Structure formats: structure tokens, C-alpha cells
Amino acid sequence: MPAHSIFDTLSDTRKRETLAGINVMRFPPGQVLFRAGEHCQGLPLVIKGGVKVQMTGASGHSIVLYRMTADDICTLSIGCLMTGRGYRAEAVVEEDTEAVMIPRPLFDQLMEQSPDFRLGIMESYGRRLDDLMLLVEEVAFHRMDERLEEWLLARASQGQKVLSITHQELGVELGTAREVISRLLKELERKQRVRLARGKIELTGLLCQQGVA
Amino acid sequence: MPAHSIFDTLSDTRKRETLAGINVMRFPPGQVLFRAGEHCQGLPLVIKGGVKVQMTGASGHSIVLYRMTADDICTLSIGCLMTGRGYRAEAVVEEDTEAVMIPRPLFDQLMEQSPDFRLGIMESYGRRLDDLMLLVEEVAFHRMDERLEEWLLARASQGQKVLSITHQELGVELGTAREVISRLLKELERKQRVRLARGKIELTGLLCQQGVA
DNA sequence: GGAGGTTCAGTGATAAAGTCACACTCGGAT
DNA sequence: ATCCGAGTGTGACTTTATCACTGAACCTCC
């Protein structure tokens, strides 16, 4: 039985009733859930998997804003749903993902009837605002070399030792240019913290050790 | 009768009943509504005035995230209210401001009973997310000289020709250092777009013309 | 009105980051 | 084997950030 924890607080019959009309969708990596400008059809709940949300600004550059993983709510969609405006960002699946789409009427109904559903939505919103505020601070004030190391470290702590990612993609992650990433990675290679290959970054030495801890 | 448009959809008796228990508070410029780390006591609704919300990052630098004006809802507070975490930002009054504070129980009650109240909250959240996403893009990819001109232009279009603001404060607005602002302003002065004085920036020439249009 | 202190602004030197242009190289595909 | 495109390396230059310091404007207190 596919589920999202926001339904856990509903009674069993209520839950069955709610989930009756909606079906789980599966998405492969690379699939685009929504694009900038598109209109929102409902509220996506991620059951499992991973989705990155990124935007491309007026400047033509892109930056990853945040990620959704298992049990997440696509908060961004709520705003679009309410105001009727199109998405400002796009969502790209990174790992095989299962999600359900809550249509507007059901969303309204749940908001009306379930205090816990409301709480879940509000909490999710709060977290997202926090994420974005931290991102602003990060982008505005942190050095790129530190941000890059932190990013790699975060991956290392998930147990990944060899990352399959291009410098260009890393540039989008951190909101900078490919050349900047290339130079910083070369510098890290000189410091024996990574080994580089085409499309791959192997974490070694301190970067890897710390990641395990 | 002080009011916030989010109450407009309530029936007159309902509205009277709701507003009975809460009283309008007045704040002078400079007053701090909340600080980073403090806990949220309720949901502030701005009746009139102006409040800026800014955060100071781990780096020790500050940046203005957004502003609240008449009829705004302090969306940030909802997240804090729901999760119980402290504020990550601080709110500073800029103009004489009137606000009401909705205590948690009343907030919960309105969320349960009024679809329009829910809609208003959700819309407000959506706008805030949008604001922050645009800010990320702006900070990450736009040139500082353009951002500065846009900021000045936005003030000009509100009819202000002489701004009372220090370079330091402008640095916080745009998330950069005072020296950077000083140099860019000097450059604008050379281009006859502003006249500078201690604590003042007078908009002239194109910058002013465009502002009026 | 001056002395002294504080806030604000200007500027040079240097480092970090972004931009532009172009060369090279690795891995398929034909 | 050759070709081609995606990925990477790098020099030259611009923009922005940081550090250190100077000087100017304003305030307060005699």
C-alpha cells in the first residue's frame, strides 16, 4: 500500500476513502514533473525517490533551489494552485520516483477536514521557506570553494564515493559557472581530496573520511 | 475600525467576534518585531506601515529578504508557530506600523472554519516563496551595478527623490559590502544619475525621469 | 565656538569569482 | 580509423569581495 505520512493521521477508513480516487505514478530519472510557466494540476506528494527543483533566471543561468525526497510535499505547487500563476521553477526526477497527485478539490477537502493535514502542509511550507532563506545567505555570502566542499561532503556522507556528475551540472547545483567548478575541482585534486575523470569525481582522503563519520 | 483584508470574507458578526479578543498594536520605526532565535507567539498581520525582514548568516553578513506592507501576513511566523522552531530572521519596522497578533488558538480556529482565511494564508505563502526564489536568482546571477540601479529606481517610482540611507544599509539591502556600494554610487555620480551626500542619495537625470514614468 | 569622539564615506591593494574565448581530449558512432 | 560532440583545461580580463587605512561630516559636551 503506497502511502505518504501526511495521511497517517487519518482513520483507516478515511484514508482508504481518500486514496481511492488517486493513483500512484512512477517517474524515471530525467523525467520533468513540471516546467517553468506550466500551470499546476494538483498537489504532488512524493512517496519515494528524489526530485530536484531548479530555476532558470532572466539571466539564463540555472540554480538548484532544493530537493524533494520520500515523504515530501511539493509546497511550490500549493502557491501555484492557489494563485493560478504558472510555476517559476522546474522539477526534474533524479532517482526512480513514486508520487501521488492530490487534485484541488481533494486538497480543499482535506484542508477543511483534517487538522493534521493542515499542520503537515504548514510545516512543509515552513521548512521550504527556511531552506530558501539559507540558500540566499549561502549564495550571497559563502565562498565558492567552501560551498563546493560542503556539497561533496554531503554526498560523501550519503555513502557515495564516486559521483557521476559533470562540472556543468555541479555549476547548476551551486549557481555558478562551469569554469569556476573546473578550477576549484582541479585545486581540490592538487590537495589530494578528489580524483577527477570525465563525468566522475572520486572522493578521496579527508573529504571521504569525514564523509563516513 | 482597524482591519486586514483577510477578515473581509468573514460575516460581520463573525468578524466582530474574531477581532474582539485581539488588539491593534502600534510600532515606531526602528522597533524590532522579532529577532533571530526568538519563538513565535502568534501570527502578525500588518494593517498598515512597513516592516523589513532580514537575516544575518553564519558569515556575519546581513541581507534583506523581503518587506511586509499594509495587508500583509507574516508568513514566516506560521512556520515557526507550527514547528516550534525559533525565527531565523529578524523583522524591523521602517514606517509607523499597525499590526494585530493572531494567537495560535484563534489561528487554528480560523484555519478550520474559514475557507477564505485558508486561501489567504496559502496565497501569502506562495507569494513569499516566489519572492525568495527570485531573490536567489537575483543574488546568484545579477550584476551588482544593475541591482543597485533597480533598487534606486524602485524607490524613485514610489516618488522618493532624495533617499535617506547609508551605504552600509544599502549594502544590507543588496547583500554586499559597504565599499562595493560606495564605489558603484561614485560611478553613478560620475554618470550624473545621482548626487551624493552624507546619509543621502539624490536621484537625478535618467534615474529620476524613469522613476516618475 | 572649539575639542574630541563617532559615524559615514573614499580609496588602494589584493584575492576571489564570473566571463569570454579557445584548445584539447575522451568516448562513442559511422 | 575517423569524425564529432560533450566534457574539461586554461589564459586573459572584468567584476566583486575583503582588508586596511584615511579623511570628512556630524554630534555632544564643555
mmCIF file of C-alpha atoms (C1' of nucleotides) in Angstrom, chain A residues 61 142-145 175-180 183-184 198, chain C residues 15-28:
data_model
loop_
_atom_site.group_PDB
_atom_site.id
_atom_site.type_symbol
_atom_site.label_atom_id
_atom_site.label_comp_id
_atom_site.label_asym_id
_atom_site.label_seq_id
_atom_site.Cartn_x
_atom_site.Cartn_y
_atom_site.Cartn_z
ATOM 1 C CA HIS A 61 21.577 30.766 -15.666
ATOM 2 C CA HIS A 142 29.770 31.973 1.307
ATOM 3 C CA ARG A 143 32.920 31.262 -0.634
ATOM 4 C CA MET A 144 32.501 29.020 -3.595
ATOM 5 C CA ASP A 145 35.313 26.673 -2.623
ATOM 6 C CA GLY A 175 24.654 28.520 -9.128
ATOM 7 C CA THR A 176 27.981 29.272 -10.726
ATOM 8 C CA ALA A 177 29.826 28.797 -13.993
ATOM 9 C CA ARG A 178 31.339 25.558 -15.232
ATOM 10 C CA GLU A 179 34.816 27.086 -15.402
ATOM 11 C CA VAL A 180 34.700 28.060 -11.760
ATOM 12 C CA ARG A 183 39.222 25.285 -11.446
ATOM 13 C CA LEU A 184 38.089 24.609 -7.888
ATOM 14 C CA ARG A 198 35.450 12.613 -17.365
ATOM 15 C "C1'" DA C 15 42.063 37.939 -3.592
ATOM 16 C "C1'" DA C 16 38.023 35.501 -5.185
ATOM 17 C "C1'" DA C 17 34.678 34.725 -8.640
ATOM 18 C "C1'" DG C 18 32.495 35.419 -13.165
ATOM 19 C "C1'" DT C 19 33.010 35.935 -18.253
ATOM 20 C "C1'" DC C 20 34.807 35.131 -22.758
ATOM 21 C "C1'" DA C 21 37.444 32.705 -25.946
ATOM 22 C "C1'" DC C 22 39.525 28.906 -27.398
ATOM 23 C "C1'" DA C 23 42.223 24.433 -27.229
ATOM 24 C "C1'" DC C 24 42.300 19.764 -26.057
ATOM 25 C "C1'" DT C 25 40.604 15.073 -25.028
ATOM 26 C "C1'" DC C 26 37.861 11.355 -24.199
ATOM 27 C "C1'" DG C 27 34.126 8.226 -25.981
ATOM 28 C "C1'" DG C 28 31.138 6.779 -28.780
#
